[in-house]
Amino acid sequence: MAITRQKKEELVSELNDLLTNSKLTVLARYEGLNVAQMQALRRAARENGTKIKIVKNRLVKVATPQVAHLKDIDTSVFTGQLLYAFNDQDEVAPAQVLATFAKANPALEFVAGLTNDGKLLDQSEVVALASLPTKDQLRAQLVGTLSAPLTGFMGVLSGNIRGVLNVLSARSESLGA
């Protein structure tokens, strides 16, 4: 069923907004996925703050030059059945969501990525981004790194007190026995 010109203009406008605000846009082939799998992917993406769109590549090719930082992007990779994953909060979340889903559903494969600074990433770069830890994981690692010296220092201090208590305990047992 053909969509009207007005609907196409609305879609291009929405894509323009998504491409403008997205920190990372990931393109992936979804050939071979059924409806239930696509619904599971959309659900997982939504939980992670990522928006999945399936639109005609022609409309994306129209919207891309309208975005200031994507004017010079080579749109020749926009071919085949593609889905577009957008996230305006996290730089690696779209790649991670799709990579996690692709482990269980190998029919999904990365094609490319678009960064918010106007760079076109190839498939291997998107896969590398997907293997990075999330922001929450990085924060936890930072907290662990910062607290490790304090934990060690507290262990040293308590070791001295424990040593004194052991000596006093041994002395009281020897006097009491």
Short mmCIF file of C-alpha atoms in Angstrom, two decimals:
data_model
loop_
_atom_site.label_atom_id
_atom_site.label_comp_id
_atom_site.label_asym_id
_atom_site.label_seq_id
_atom_site.Cartn_x
_atom_site.Cartn_y
_atom_site.Cartn_z
CA MET A 1 0.00 0.00 0.00
CA ALA A 2 1.44 3.35 -1.05
CA ILE A 3 1.75 6.08 1.56
CA THR A 4 0.69 9.62 0.85
CA ARG A 5 3.07 12.49 0.22
CA GLN A 6 2.00 14.10 3.49
CA LYS A 7 2.81 10.92 5.44
CA LYS A 8 6.21 10.74 3.72
CA GLU A 9 6.93 14.35 4.70
CA GLU A 10 5.97 13.58 8.31
CA LEU A 11 8.26 10.53 8.30
CA VAL A 12 11.15 12.56 6.85
CA SER A 13 10.58 15.22 9.50
CA GLU A 14 10.57 12.59 12.27
CA LEU A 15 13.73 10.99 10.85
CA ASN A 16 15.34 14.41 10.68
CA ASP A 17 14.63 14.93 14.39
CA LEU A 18 15.86 11.45 15.31
CA LEU A 19 19.08 11.82 13.29
CA THR A 20 19.72 15.29 14.70
CA ASN A 21 19.30 14.27 18.34
CA SER A 22 20.72 10.75 18.24
CA LYS A 23 24.22 10.27 19.64
CA LEU A 24 24.55 7.06 17.63
CA THR A 25 22.39 5.62 14.89
CA VAL A 26 22.97 1.98 14.00
CA LEU A 27 21.85 0.40 10.73
CA ALA A 28 21.23 -3.34 10.73
CA ARG A 29 19.80 -5.93 8.35
CA TYR A 30 16.83 -7.77 9.80
CA GLU A 31 15.99 -10.19 6.99
CA GLY A 32 14.74 -13.48 8.40
CA LEU A 33 13.34 -12.15 11.69
CA ASN A 34 9.70 -12.87 12.40
CA VAL A 35 7.19 -10.53 14.03
CA ALA A 36 7.63 -11.99 17.52
CA GLN A 37 11.40 -11.52 17.32
CA MET A 38 10.99 -7.92 16.11
CA GLN A 39 8.61 -7.21 19.00
CA ALA A 40 11.15 -8.65 21.45
CA LEU A 41 13.86 -6.46 19.91
CA ARG A 42 11.71 -3.34 20.16
CA ARG A 43 10.86 -4.16 23.80
CA ALA A 44 14.52 -4.65 24.73
CA ALA A 45 15.46 -1.45 22.91
CA ARG A 46 12.73 0.57 24.61
CA GLU A 47 13.95 -0.57 28.05
CA ASN A 48 17.39 0.74 27.11
CA GLY A 49 16.17 4.10 25.78
CA THR A 50 16.75 3.12 22.15
CA LYS A 51 14.18 3.68 19.44
CA ILE A 52 13.90 1.23 16.53
CA LYS A 53 12.49 2.48 13.22
CA ILE A 54 11.89 0.56 10.02
CA VAL A 55 11.38 2.97 7.13
CA LYS A 56 12.16 3.02 3.46
CA ASN A 57 15.83 3.75 2.79
CA ARG A 58 14.76 6.39 0.28
CA LEU A 59 13.20 8.43 3.09
CA VAL A 60 16.39 8.18 5.15
CA LYS A 61 18.37 9.31 2.11
CA VAL A 62 16.09 12.34 1.88
CA ALA A 63 16.35 13.13 5.62
CA THR A 64 20.13 12.68 5.95
CA PRO A 65 21.24 15.74 3.92
CA GLN A 66 18.84 17.91 5.92
CA VAL A 67 20.80 17.16 9.11
CA ALA A 68 23.73 19.57 9.43
CA HIS A 69 26.33 17.05 10.65
CA LEU A 70 25.28 14.32 8.17
CA LYS A 71 25.29 16.31 4.92
CA ASP A 72 28.44 14.65 3.57
CA ILE A 73 27.60 11.05 4.57
CA ASP A 74 27.84 8.41 1.86
CA THR A 75 24.32 6.98 1.67
CA SER A 76 25.26 4.08 -0.60
CA VAL A 77 25.16 1.71 2.41
CA PHE A 78 21.43 2.37 2.83
CA THR A 79 20.35 -0.66 0.78
CA GLY A 80 18.30 -3.74 1.55
CA GLN A 81 15.96 -4.36 4.46
CA LEU A 82 17.36 -2.12 7.18
CA LEU A 83 16.26 -1.12 10.62
CA TYR A 84 17.55 2.03 12.25
CA ALA A 85 18.29 2.21 15.98
CA PHE A 86 18.47 5.70 17.55
CA ASN A 87 19.45 6.81 21.05
CA ASP A 88 19.72 10.39 22.21
CA GLN A 89 21.12 9.59 25.66
CA ASP A 90 23.86 6.97 25.28
CA GLU A 91 26.54 6.70 22.61
CA VAL A 92 26.80 2.90 22.59
CA ALA A 93 23.33 1.74 23.68
CA PRO A 94 21.93 1.10 20.17
CA ALA A 95 24.92 -1.05 19.24
CA GLN A 96 24.77 -2.96 22.53
CA VAL A 97 21.03 -3.64 22.30
CA LEU A 98 21.35 -4.95 18.76
CA ALA A 99 24.49 -6.98 19.58
CA THR A 100 22.79 -8.62 22.55
CA PHE A 101 19.77 -9.45 20.43
CA ALA A 102 21.96 -10.71 17.56
CA LYS A 103 23.60 -13.28 19.86
CA ALA A 104 20.28 -15.11 20.14
CA ASN A 105 19.08 -14.17 16.64
CA PRO A 106 21.95 -14.34 14.13
CA ALA A 107 19.69 -13.15 11.29
CA LEU A 108 20.28 -9.60 12.58
CA GLU A 109 23.57 -8.18 11.31
CA PHE A 110 25.18 -4.77 11.59
CA VAL A 111 25.63 -2.69 8.44
CA ALA A 112 26.93 0.69 9.62
CA GLY A 113 26.60 3.44 12.18
CA LEU A 114 26.22 7.21 12.13
CA THR A 115 27.75 9.26 14.94
CA ASN A 116 26.53 12.64 16.13
CA ASP A 117 29.71 14.25 14.82
CA GLY A 118 29.00 13.16 11.25
CA LYS A 119 31.17 10.07 10.92
CA LEU A 120 30.03 6.93 9.10
CA LEU A 121 31.16 3.83 11.02
CA ASP A 122 31.64 0.54 9.24
CA GLN A 123 30.42 -2.82 10.53
CA SER A 124 33.60 -3.65 12.49
CA GLU A 125 33.57 -0.28 14.27
CA VAL A 126 29.96 -0.77 15.32
CA VAL A 127 30.80 -4.25 16.64
CA ALA A 128 33.70 -2.73 18.60
CA LEU A 129 31.36 -0.11 20.09
CA ALA A 130 28.92 -2.83 21.09
CA SER A 131 31.63 -4.59 23.11
CA LEU A 132 32.33 -1.49 25.25
CA PRO A 133 30.95 -1.43 28.79
CA THR A 134 27.82 0.64 29.44
CA LYS A 135 27.93 3.96 31.29
CA ASP A 136 26.62 2.29 34.44
CA GLN A 137 29.32 -0.39 34.23
CA LEU A 138 31.99 2.29 33.77
CA ARG A 139 30.66 4.21 36.77
CA ALA A 140 30.74 1.06 38.89
CA GLN A 141 34.34 0.38 37.80
CA LEU A 142 35.28 3.97 38.69
CA VAL A 143 33.69 3.70 42.13
CA GLY A 144 35.47 0.38 42.69
CA THR A 145 38.80 1.88 41.64
CA LEU A 146 38.33 4.88 43.90
CA SER A 147 37.23 2.82 46.90
CA ALA A 148 39.95 0.14 46.63
CA PRO A 149 42.71 2.17 48.35
CA LEU A 150 40.34 3.15 51.16
CA THR A 151 39.29 -0.46 51.65
CA GLY A 152 42.94 -1.54 51.76
CA PHE A 153 43.79 1.23 54.24
CA MET A 154 40.90 0.21 56.50
CA GLY A 155 42.14 -3.39 56.33
CA VAL A 156 45.62 -2.28 57.43
CA LEU A 157 44.23 -0.24 60.32
CA SER A 158 41.95 -3.01 61.52
CA GLY A 159 44.85 -5.48 61.24
CA ASN A 160 46.85 -3.56 63.87
CA ILE A 161 43.89 -3.39 66.23
CA ARG A 162 43.18 -7.07 65.69
CA GLY A 163 46.83 -7.86 66.48
CA VAL A 164 46.69 -5.94 69.75
CA LEU A 165 43.42 -7.69 70.68
CA ASN A 166 44.97 -11.08 69.94
CA VAL A 167 47.98 -10.30 72.18
CA LEU A 168 45.72 -9.09 75.00
CA SER A 169 43.46 -12.12 74.61
CA ALA A 170 46.43 -14.51 74.74
CA ARG A 171 47.85 -12.70 77.76
CA SER A 172 44.51 -12.85 79.62
CA GLU A 173 44.23 -16.58 78.90
CA SER A 174 47.76 -17.22 80.17
CA LEU A 175 47.09 -15.27 83.37
CA GLY A 176 43.67 -16.84 83.93
CA ALA A 177 44.74 -20.41 83.37
#
